[in-house]
Coordinates of C-alpha atoms and ligand atoms in Angstrom, one line a residue:
X256 CA 81.3 -67.8 -54.4
X257 CA 77.9 -68.1 -56.3
X258 CA 76.7 -65.4 -58.5
X259 CA 73.2 -63.9 -57.7
X260 CA 70.3 -64.0 -60.2
X261 CA 67.9 -61.1 -59.7
X262 CA 64.4 -61.9 -59.5
X263 CA 62.3 -59.2 -61.3
X264 CA 58.6 -59.6 -60.7
X265 CA 56.2 -58.2 -63.3
X266 CA 53.0 -59.7 -61.9
X267 CA 51.5 -56.2 -61.4
X268 CA 52.5 -55.0 -65.0
X269 CA 52.6 -57.9 -67.4
X270 CA 50.5 -60.0 -65.2
X271 CA 47.8 -57.4 -64.9
X272 CA 47.5 -57.4 -68.7
X273 CA 45.9 -60.8 -68.4
X274 CA 42.3 -60.2 -69.6
X275 CA 40.0 -59.4 -66.8
X276 CA 42.8 -59.4 -64.2
X277 CA 42.4 -55.7 -63.4
X278 CA 43.1 -54.9 -59.8
X279 CA 42.2 -51.8 -57.7
X280 CA 44.7 -49.8 -55.7
X281 CA 44.2 -51.7 -52.5
X282 CA 44.6 -55.0 -54.3
X283 CA 47.8 -53.9 -56.0
X284 CA 49.2 -52.7 -52.8
X285 CA 48.4 -55.9 -51.0
X286 CA 50.2 -58.0 -53.8
X287 CA 53.2 -55.6 -53.8
X288 CA 53.5 -56.0 -50.1
X289 CA 53.4 -59.7 -50.4
X290 CA 56.0 -59.7 -53.1
X291 CA 58.4 -57.7 -50.8
X292 CA 57.8 -60.5 -48.2
X293 CA 58.7 -63.0 -50.9
X294 CA 61.9 -61.0 -51.1
X295 CA 61.9 -60.5 -55.0
X296 CA 64.6 -58.0 -56.0
X297 CA 62.7 -55.8 -58.3
X298 CA 58.8 -55.1 -58.5
X299 CA 57.5 -53.7 -61.7
X300 CA 54.2 -52.3 -60.7
X301 CA 52.6 -50.7 -63.7
X302 CA 52.6 -48.5 -66.8
X303 CA 52.0 -45.0 -65.2
X304 CA 51.2 -43.0 -68.4
X305 CA 48.3 -45.3 -69.2
X306 CA 45.8 -43.7 -66.8
X307 CA 45.6 -41.6 -63.6
X308 CA 44.5 -44.6 -61.7
X309 CA 47.5 -46.6 -62.9
X310 CA 49.8 -43.7 -61.9
X311 CA 48.4 -43.5 -58.4
X312 CA 48.8 -47.2 -57.8
X313 CA 52.4 -47.1 -58.8
X314 CA 53.0 -44.0 -56.7
X315 CA 51.3 -45.6 -53.6
X316 CA 53.4 -48.8 -54.0
X317 CA 56.6 -46.7 -54.5
X318 CA 55.9 -44.8 -51.3
X319 CA 54.8 -47.7 -49.1
X320 CA 56.6 -50.8 -50.2
X321 CA 60.1 -51.2 -48.7
X322 CA 62.9 -53.5 -49.7
X323 CA 62.7 -54.3 -53.4
X324 CA 63.7 -51.9 -56.2
X325 CA 60.5 -50.3 -57.5
X326 CA 60.2 -49.9 -61.3
X327 CA 57.5 -49.0 -63.9
X328 CA 57.4 -49.1 -67.6
X329 CA 57.8 -46.3 -70.1
X330 CA 58.0 -46.3 -73.9
X331 CA 61.1 -44.7 -75.2
X332 CA 59.5 -41.2 -75.1
X333 CA 59.9 -38.2 -72.8
X334 CA 56.3 -38.1 -71.6
X335 CA 56.3 -41.7 -70.6
X336 CA 59.6 -41.5 -68.8
X337 CA 58.5 -38.3 -67.0
X338 CA 55.4 -40.1 -65.8
X339 CA 57.4 -43.1 -64.5
X340 CA 59.8 -40.8 -62.6
X341 CA 57.0 -38.8 -61.1
X342 CA 55.4 -41.9 -59.9
X343 CA 58.4 -43.9 -58.6
X344 CA 60.7 -41.1 -57.3
X345 CA 59.7 -41.6 -53.6
X346 CA 60.7 -45.3 -53.7
X347 CA 63.8 -46.2 -51.6
X348 CA 65.4 -47.5 -54.8
X349 CA 63.6 -46.4 -58.0
X350 CA 64.5 -47.7 -61.4
X351 CA 63.2 -46.4 -64.7
X352 CA 62.4 -49.1 -67.3
X353 CA 62.1 -47.9 -70.9
X354 CA 61.7 -50.1 -74.1
X355 CA 61.7 -50.0 -77.8
X356 CA 61.4 -52.7 -80.5
X357 CA 64.5 -54.1 -82.2
X358 CA 62.9 -56.6 -84.7
X359 CA 62.7 -55.9 -88.4
X360 CA 59.0 -56.7 -88.4
X361 CA 58.3 -54.2 -85.6
X362 CA 60.5 -51.5 -86.9
X363 CA 59.1 -51.7 -90.5
X364 CA 55.5 -52.2 -89.8
X365 CA 54.7 -50.8 -86.3
X366 CA 57.3 -48.0 -85.7
X367 CA 57.8 -47.3 -89.5
X368 CA 61.4 -46.2 -88.8
X369 CA 64.7 -47.4 -89.9
X370 CA 67.0 -49.4 -87.6
X371 CA 69.5 -46.4 -87.1
X372 CA 66.8 -44.0 -86.1
X373 CA 65.3 -46.6 -83.7
X374 CA 68.8 -47.1 -82.2
X375 CA 69.2 -43.4 -81.7
X376 CA 65.7 -43.1 -80.1
X377 CA 66.7 -45.8 -77.5
X378 CA 69.9 -44.0 -76.7
X379 CA 68.2 -40.8 -76.3
X380 CA 65.5 -42.3 -74.0
X381 CA 68.3 -43.8 -71.7
X382 CA 70.1 -40.5 -71.6
X383 CA 66.8 -38.8 -70.8
X384 CA 66.1 -41.3 -68.0
X385 CA 69.5 -41.0 -66.7
X386 CA 69.0 -37.4 -65.8
X387 CA 66.5 -38.6 -63.1
X388 CA 68.2 -41.6 -61.7
X389 CA 71.2 -43.9 -62.0
X390 CA 69.3 -47.1 -62.4
X391 CA 67.9 -47.4 -65.8
X392 CA 66.7 -50.6 -67.6
X393 CA 66.3 -50.7 -71.3
X394 CA 64.5 -53.5 -73.1
X395 CA 64.7 -54.5 -76.8
X396 CA 61.2 -55.5 -77.5
X397 CA 60.8 -58.7 -79.8
X398 CA 64.6 -59.3 -79.4
X399 CA 64.3 -63.0 -80.2
X400 CA 63.1 -62.0 -83.7
X401 CA 65.8 -59.5 -84.2
X402 CA 69.2 -59.8 -85.9
X403 CA 72.1 -60.6 -83.5
X404 CA 74.4 -58.0 -85.0
X405 CA 71.8 -55.3 -84.5
X406 CA 71.0 -56.5 -81.0
X407 CA 74.7 -56.3 -80.0
X408 CA 75.1 -52.8 -81.4
X409 CA 72.0 -51.7 -79.5
X410 CA 73.1 -53.2 -76.4
X411 CA 76.4 -51.5 -76.6
X412 CA 75.0 -48.2 -77.3
X413 CA 72.5 -48.1 -74.6
X414 CA 75.1 -49.3 -72.1
X415 CA 77.3 -46.5 -73.3
X416 CA 74.4 -44.1 -72.8
X417 CA 74.1 -45.3 -69.2
X418 CA 71.7 -48.3 -69.1
X419 CA 72.6 -50.4 -66.0
X420 CA 70.3 -53.4 -67.0
X421 CA 69.5 -54.5 -70.6
X422 CA 66.7 -56.8 -71.0
X423 CA 66.4 -59.3 -73.9
X424 CA 62.7 -60.2 -74.1
X425 CA 61.1 -63.0 -75.8
X426 CA 58.1 -60.8 -76.4
X427 CA 56.1 -63.2 -78.7
X428 CA 57.2 -66.5 -77.0
X429 CA 59.1 -67.6 -80.1
X430 CA 62.4 -68.7 -78.7
X431 CA 63.6 -72.2 -78.1
X432 CA 66.1 -73.0 -75.3
X433 CA 69.3 -73.9 -77.1
X434 CA 69.0 -71.0 -79.5
X435 CA 68.0 -68.5 -76.9
X436 CA 71.0 -69.6 -74.6
X437 CA 73.2 -69.2 -77.6
X438 CA 71.9 -65.7 -78.2
X439 CA 72.6 -64.6 -74.6
X440 CA 76.1 -66.2 -74.7
X441 CA 76.8 -64.2 -78.0
X442 CA 75.6 -60.9 -76.5
X443 CA 77.9 -61.7 -73.4
X444 CA 80.9 -62.5 -75.7
X445 CA 80.6 -59.8 -78.3
X446 CA 79.4 -56.6 -76.5
X447 CA 82.6 -54.9 -75.4
X448 CA 81.2 -52.9 -72.5
X449 CA 78.9 -55.8 -71.3
X450 CA 80.7 -55.8 -67.8
X451 CA 79.0 -52.4 -67.1
X452 CA 75.4 -53.8 -67.2
X453 CA 73.3 -56.8 -66.1
X454 CA 71.7 -58.8 -68.9
X455 CA 68.1 -59.7 -68.2
X456 CA 65.6 -61.9 -69.9
X457 CA 61.7 -61.7 -70.2
X458 CA 60.2 -64.9 -71.6
X459 CA 56.6 -65.6 -72.7
X460 CA 55.0 -69.0 -72.7
X461 CA 53.3 -69.2 -76.1
X462 CA 55.1 -72.5 -76.8
X463 CA 55.3 -73.5 -73.1
X464 CA 59.0 -72.8 -73.0
X465 CA 59.0 -69.6 -70.9
X466 CA 60.7 -71.1 -67.8
X467 CA 63.2 -73.3 -69.6
X468 CA 64.2 -70.5 -71.9
X469 CA 64.8 -68.3 -68.8
X470 CA 66.9 -71.1 -67.2
X471 CA 68.9 -71.4 -70.5
X472 CA 69.6 -67.7 -70.3
X473 CA 70.9 -67.7 -66.8
X474 CA 73.2 -70.7 -67.8
X475 CA 74.6 -68.4 -70.4
X476 CA 75.2 -65.3 -68.4
X477 CA 71.8 -63.5 -67.8
X478 CA 71.7 -62.4 -64.2
X479 CA 68.1 -61.0 -64.0
X480 CA 65.0 -63.0 -64.8
X481 CA 61.6 -61.4 -65.3
X482 CA 58.8 -63.5 -64.2
X483 CA 55.3 -63.6 -62.7
X484 CA 53.5 -65.4 -59.9
X485 CA 51.6 -68.3 -61.3
X486 CA 53.1 -67.5 -64.7
X487 CA 50.2 -65.2 -65.5
X488 CA 50.7 -62.5 -68.2
X489 CA 49.7 -61.5 -71.7
X490 CA 48.4 -64.4 -73.8
X491 CA 49.8 -67.7 -72.6
X492 CA 51.6 -65.8 -69.7
X493 CA 55.1 -65.2 -68.6
X494 CA 57.7 -67.4 -67.0
X495 CA 56.4 -68.6 -63.7
X496 CA 58.4 -67.2 -60.8
X497 CA 57.8 -70.1 -58.5
X498 CA 59.0 -72.6 -61.1
X499 CA 62.3 -70.8 -61.8
X500 CA 63.3 -70.2 -58.1
X501 CA 62.4 -73.7 -57.0
X502 CA 64.1 -75.3 -60.0
X503 CA 67.3 -73.4 -59.1
X504 CA 67.0 -74.7 -55.5
X505 CA 66.0 -78.3 -56.1
X506 CA 68.8 -78.6 -58.8
X507 CA 71.5 -76.5 -57.1
X508 CA 73.8 -79.5 -58.0
X509 CA 73.4 -78.2 -61.6
X510 CA 73.0 -74.4 -61.0
X511 CA 75.8 -74.6 -58.5
X512 CA 77.4 -71.3 -59.4
X513 CA 74.1 -69.4 -59.1
X514 CA 71.7 -68.4 -56.3
X515 CA 68.7 -66.1 -55.7
X516 CA 67.4 -64.6 -52.5
X517 CA 63.6 -65.4 -52.8
X518 CA 62.1 -66.5 -49.6
X519 CA 60.4 -69.7 -50.8
X520 CA 58.3 -70.0 -47.7
X521 CA 56.1 -67.2 -49.0
X522 CA 55.5 -68.9 -52.4
X523 CA 52.1 -70.6 -51.5
X524 CA 50.8 -67.5 -49.9
X525 CA 51.9 -65.2 -52.9
X526 CA 50.4 -67.7 -55.3
X527 CA 47.0 -67.8 -53.6
X528 CA 46.8 -64.2 -53.0
X529 CA 47.4 -63.4 -56.7
X530 CA 45.0 -66.1 -57.9
X531 CA 42.2 -65.0 -55.7
X532 CA 42.6 -61.2 -56.2
X533 CA 42.9 -61.5 -60.1
X534 CA 40.2 -64.3 -60.2
X535 CA 42.4 -66.7 -62.1
X536 CA 42.3 -70.2 -60.7
X537 CA 45.6 -72.2 -60.4
X538 CA 45.4 -75.3 -62.6
X539 CA 45.5 -78.4 -60.4
X540 CA 48.5 -79.9 -62.2
X541 CA 50.5 -76.6 -62.1
X542 CA 54.2 -77.2 -61.3
X543 CA 55.2 -76.4 -57.8
X544 CA 51.9 -74.9 -56.7
X545 CA 49.1 -76.8 -58.2
X546 CA 46.7 -78.7 -55.8
X547 CA 48.0 -82.0 -57.1
X548 CA 51.7 -81.1 -57.1
X549 CA 52.1 -83.0 -53.8
X550 CA 49.4 -85.6 -54.3
X551 CA 50.4 -89.2 -55.1
X552 CA 47.8 -91.4 -56.5
X553 CA 49.6 -94.4 -58.1
X554 CA 49.8 -97.4 -55.8
X555 CA 53.4 -98.0 -56.6
X556 CA 54.2 -94.3 -55.9
X557 CA 52.2 -94.3 -52.6
X558 CA 54.0 -97.5 -51.4
X559 CA 57.4 -95.8 -52.1
X560 CA 56.4 -92.5 -50.4
X561 CA 55.3 -94.3 -47.3
X562 CA 58.7 -96.0 -47.1
X563 CA 60.7 -93.0 -47.9
X564 CA 59.4 -89.6 -49.2
X565 CA 62.3 -89.1 -51.5
X566 CA 61.4 -92.1 -53.6
X567 CA 58.8 -90.1 -55.6
X568 CA 58.8 -86.7 -54.2
X569 CA 61.5 -84.1 -55.0
X570 CA 59.9 -81.0 -53.7
X571 CA 58.6 -80.8 -50.1
X572 CA 55.4 -78.8 -49.6
X573 CA 57.0 -77.1 -46.7
X574 CA 59.7 -75.6 -48.9
X575 CA 57.0 -73.3 -50.4
X576 CA 55.1 -72.7 -47.2
X577 CA 52.4 -75.0 -48.5
X578 CA 51.4 -77.2 -45.5
X579 CA 48.3 -75.6 -44.1
X580 CA 48.8 -76.0 -40.3
X581 CA 45.9 -78.1 -39.1
X582 CA 44.5 -75.2 -37.2
X583 CA 40.8 -74.7 -37.3
X584 CA 38.4 -72.2 -35.7
X585 CA 34.7 -72.6 -34.7
X586 CA 31.9 -70.3 -33.8
X587 CA 33.1 -70.5 -30.1
X588 CA 36.6 -69.5 -30.9
X589 CA 36.2 -65.9 -29.8
X590 CA 37.8 -62.7 -30.9
X591 CA 41.1 -63.4 -29.4
X592 CA 41.7 -66.7 -31.2
X593 CA 40.5 -65.2 -34.6
X594 CA 42.7 -62.3 -34.2
X595 CA 45.6 -64.5 -33.4
X596 CA 45.1 -66.6 -36.5
X597 CA 44.8 -63.5 -38.6
X598 CA 48.1 -62.3 -37.3
X599 CA 49.8 -65.5 -38.0
X600 CA 48.6 -65.2 -41.6
X601 CA 50.0 -61.6 -41.7
X602 CA 46.7 -60.0 -42.1
X603 CA 46.5 -56.9 -40.0
X604 CA 43.4 -54.7 -39.6
X605 CA 42.2 -52.0 -37.2
X606 CA 39.5 -52.5 -34.6
X607 CA 36.6 -51.4 -36.7
X608 CA 37.7 -53.5 -39.7
X609 CA 38.2 -56.5 -37.4
X610 CA 34.7 -56.2 -35.9
X611 CA 33.2 -56.2 -39.4
X612 CA 35.4 -59.2 -40.2
X613 CA 34.4 -61.0 -37.0
X614 CA 30.8 -60.7 -37.8
X615 CA 31.3 -62.3 -41.2
X616 CA 33.4 -64.9 -39.6
X617 CA 30.6 -65.8 -37.2
X618 CA 28.1 -66.0 -40.0
X619 CA 30.4 -68.5 -41.7
X620 CA 31.2 -70.5 -38.5
X621 CA 27.4 -70.9 -38.0
X622 CA 27.2 -72.7 -41.3
X623 CA 30.3 -74.6 -41.2
X624 CA 31.6 -76.6 -38.3
X625 CA 35.3 -75.8 -38.8
X626 CA 36.8 -72.7 -40.3
X627 CA 40.3 -73.3 -41.8
X628 CA 43.1 -71.1 -43.0
X629 CA 41.8 -71.2 -46.5
X630 CA 38.4 -70.0 -45.3
X631 CA 40.0 -67.0 -43.6
X632 CA 42.0 -66.2 -46.6
X633 CA 38.9 -66.3 -48.8
X634 CA 37.0 -64.0 -46.5
X635 CA 39.9 -61.6 -46.4
X636 CA 40.2 -61.5 -50.1
X637 CA 36.5 -60.7 -50.2
X638 CA 37.1 -58.0 -47.7
X639 CA 39.8 -56.2 -49.8
X640 CA 37.6 -56.1 -52.9
X641 CA 34.8 -54.6 -51.0
X642 CA 35.8 -51.0 -51.2
X643 CA 32.8 -48.7 -51.2
X644 CA 30.3 -50.9 -52.9
X645 CA 27.4 -49.0 -54.7
X646 CA 25.1 -51.8 -54.4
X647 CA 24.9 -54.4 -51.4
X648 CA 22.9 -57.5 -51.2
X649 CA 20.1 -57.4 -48.5
X650 CA 18.1 -60.4 -49.4
X651 CA 18.1 -63.3 -51.9
X652 CA 15.5 -66.0 -52.5
X653 CA 15.6 -68.4 -55.4
X654 CA 13.5 -71.2 -56.7
X655 CA 14.9 -74.2 -58.7
X656 CA 14.3 -77.8 -59.1
X657 CA 13.2 -80.3 -61.7
X658 CA 10.1 -79.2 -63.7
X659 CA 10.1 -75.8 -61.9
X660 CA 10.5 -72.4 -63.5
X661 CA 13.7 -71.0 -62.0
X662 CA 13.0 -67.7 -60.3
X663 CA 14.6 -65.2 -58.0
X664 CA 13.7 -62.5 -55.6
X665 CA 16.6 -60.0 -55.0
X666 CA 16.6 -57.0 -52.7
X667 CA 19.5 -54.6 -53.1
X668 CA 20.5 -51.6 -51.1
X669 CA 21.9 -48.5 -52.8
X670 CA 22.7 -45.6 -50.6
X671 CA 19.6 -45.5 -48.3
X672 CA 17.3 -46.9 -51.0
X673 CA 16.1 -50.5 -50.9
X674 CA 15.1 -51.9 -54.4
X675 CA 13.3 -55.3 -54.9
X676 CA 13.0 -57.2 -58.2
X677 CA 12.0 -60.5 -59.3
X678 CA 12.8 -62.5 -62.5
X679 CA 12.9 -65.9 -64.0
X680 CA 15.8 -67.5 -66.0
X681 CA 17.5 -70.6 -67.3
X682 CA 18.5 -71.5 -63.7
X683 CA 18.4 -69.8 -60.3
X684 CA 21.7 -67.9 -61.0
X685 CA 20.5 -66.6 -64.3
X686 CA 17.2 -65.6 -62.7
X687 CA 19.0 -63.7 -60.0
X688 CA 21.4 -62.0 -62.4
X689 CA 18.3 -60.9 -64.5
X690 CA 16.7 -59.4 -61.4
X691 CA 19.9 -57.6 -60.6
X692 CA 20.1 -56.2 -64.2
X693 CA 16.6 -54.9 -63.8
X694 CA 17.8 -53.0 -60.8
X695 CA 21.1 -51.6 -62.0
X696 CA 20.2 -51.1 -65.6
X697 CA 23.3 -52.8 -66.8
X698 CA 23.4 -55.9 -68.8
X699 CA 27.0 -57.0 -68.7
X700 CA 28.0 -60.1 -70.7
X701 CA 29.1 -63.0 -68.5
X702 CA 32.3 -64.3 -70.1
X703 CA 33.5 -66.7 -67.6
X704 CA 32.2 -68.5 -64.5
X705 CA 34.3 -70.6 -62.0
X706 CA 33.3 -72.2 -58.9
X707 CA 35.7 -73.7 -56.4
X708 CA 35.4 -75.4 -53.1
X709 CA 37.8 -73.6 -50.8
X710 CA 38.4 -76.5 -48.6
X711 CA 37.2 -80.2 -48.5
X712 CA 33.8 -81.3 -47.2
X713 CA 30.2 -80.7 -48.1
X714 CA 29.9 -77.7 -46.0
X715 CA 32.9 -76.1 -47.6
X716 CA 32.9 -72.5 -48.5
X717 CA 32.2 -72.0 -52.2
X718 CA 34.2 -69.3 -54.0
X719 CA 32.9 -68.0 -57.3
X720 CA 34.9 -65.9 -59.6
X721 CA 33.3 -64.5 -62.7
X722 CA 34.4 -62.3 -65.7
X723 CA 31.9 -59.8 -66.9
X724 CA 32.2 -57.6 -69.9
X725 CA 30.5 -54.2 -70.4
X726 CA 31.2 -51.5 -72.8
X727 CA 34.8 -52.9 -73.7
X728 CA 35.6 -53.2 -70.0
X729 CA 36.4 -56.6 -68.6
X730 CA 36.0 -57.1 -64.8
X731 CA 36.5 -59.9 -62.4
X732 CA 34.1 -60.4 -59.7
X733 CA 34.4 -62.6 -56.7
X734 CA 32.1 -63.9 -54.0
X735 CA 32.2 -66.6 -51.2
X736 CA 29.4 -68.3 -49.3
X737 CA 28.5 -71.8 -48.2
X738 CA 25.6 -71.3 -50.5
X739 CA 26.9 -71.3 -54.1
X740 CA 23.9 -69.3 -55.4
X741 CA 24.5 -66.6 -52.9
X742 CA 28.3 -66.7 -53.7
X743 CA 27.4 -66.4 -57.4
X744 CA 25.3 -63.3 -56.8
X745 CA 27.9 -61.8 -54.5
X746 CA 30.4 -62.2 -57.3
X747 CA 28.1 -60.5 -59.8
X748 CA 27.5 -57.6 -57.6
X749 CA 31.2 -57.4 -56.7
X750 CA 31.8 -57.2 -60.6
X751 CA 29.2 -54.5 -61.0
X752 CA 30.5 -52.4 -58.1
X753 CA 34.0 -52.5 -59.6
X754 CA 32.6 -51.5 -62.9
X755 CA 30.9 -48.5 -61.4
X756 CA 34.1 -47.5 -59.5
X757 CA 36.0 -47.7 -62.6
X758 CA 33.5 -45.6 -64.5
X759 CA 33.7 -43.0 -61.8
X760 CA 37.5 -42.9 -61.9
X761 CA 37.6 -43.0 -65.7
X762 CA 40.7 -45.1 -65.9
X763 CA 41.8 -47.0 -69.1
X764 CA 44.1 -49.8 -69.7
X765 CA 47.8 -50.0 -71.1
Ligands
MN1021 MN1 55.7 -59.2 -71.8

């Protein structure tokens, strides 16, 4: 019998703390549903006390996403725990996750409380949460910079108070594998009531060790790992979910006493969805899911691969659902074929949404000979973020070239009003953005600009993701088109529309 390692996904909580990776409710729900298909054990979907918008997103996920345990984060205070419970109580299997620091530096300088008081607060928080539900997780923030004797006392006390999962986070990414493994082993050996709870870990990647620290922990008794799709998260990110689950599978000779229940066939799709909705590109050399992860360029390696795949390839792209079936659609494919492909990609939409999608598909198919799965995914991702735009693009014309003054004419629609502006700039994109700023009255700062070809070929769809900052709010905007200037303008408008929605909802960030 192998023991199960629970996979706890925090893409929608810690992952969403990535600068600019803010998602709207529809986007969060879409990711949560995909995580359920990936068959993770627990979805942590937010920090409900932080804003009404966050609360509503957690509540919607708790109501609609079936399968995994649904949890959300609370500081060790009653108001936070109340907010978590109110938002998750309709889930099939709700869990309250509460946390408090355990390191001397945090207790002295941030909490300004002595260790005994902090321990008592933790115990009280667990007891309080326990009034609502049986499944309560307690995290010792900054555990890896805490004293082991103190950690053991806290773990014992919170288990005694009713915690069913105790998490040992490497909050600042300070741990090294042998030492961290030893720490987990110590906790397992020294805490007398340890059999009444599951030990979890939550590792950050500041030293590039998040995955290996997580693996060291499960070797030493941890049976829950917190991790995020594509390794996104605060600062250098969290342990990458896909790397942990694939490592456990490929090296099951080594992890022979352990297993997880993740459906690896859904990894590719989950990874692409998170990347495109959050506007965070996947590095080409990223383990397991990077574009080059299955590309062999050395002559000796290619020779070996042609003779036998196993000579130089330990992971098969099919394992993660990564082989894009060679299907392609054209302008003559018709509604039925397009709908069929969308269904096979698990995109469902009603007839009205489909008609709108189909007209955008035809527009693309006119410009591009073949439309691939990646193109459909890009169009769909654009669809999700287009919830009630304030401004829509009616017309765009730009001038650029050597020795010319870059200029743009932009026509936008707002409600029933059509507004036209022209401007110049350092290049055609700058000129168009300047014209848009004249219309909207905003002047957001462009912090980041990324352009990616969705597929191969000169007629490929260009996908632009940008990060804009305006009055302390950082927003990701996305746009796609075979014309990269149009894609850039769409991304800018998408960002501005999101900014306006955010201002109307008045939500803040955890
Ligand atoms: Mn974290």
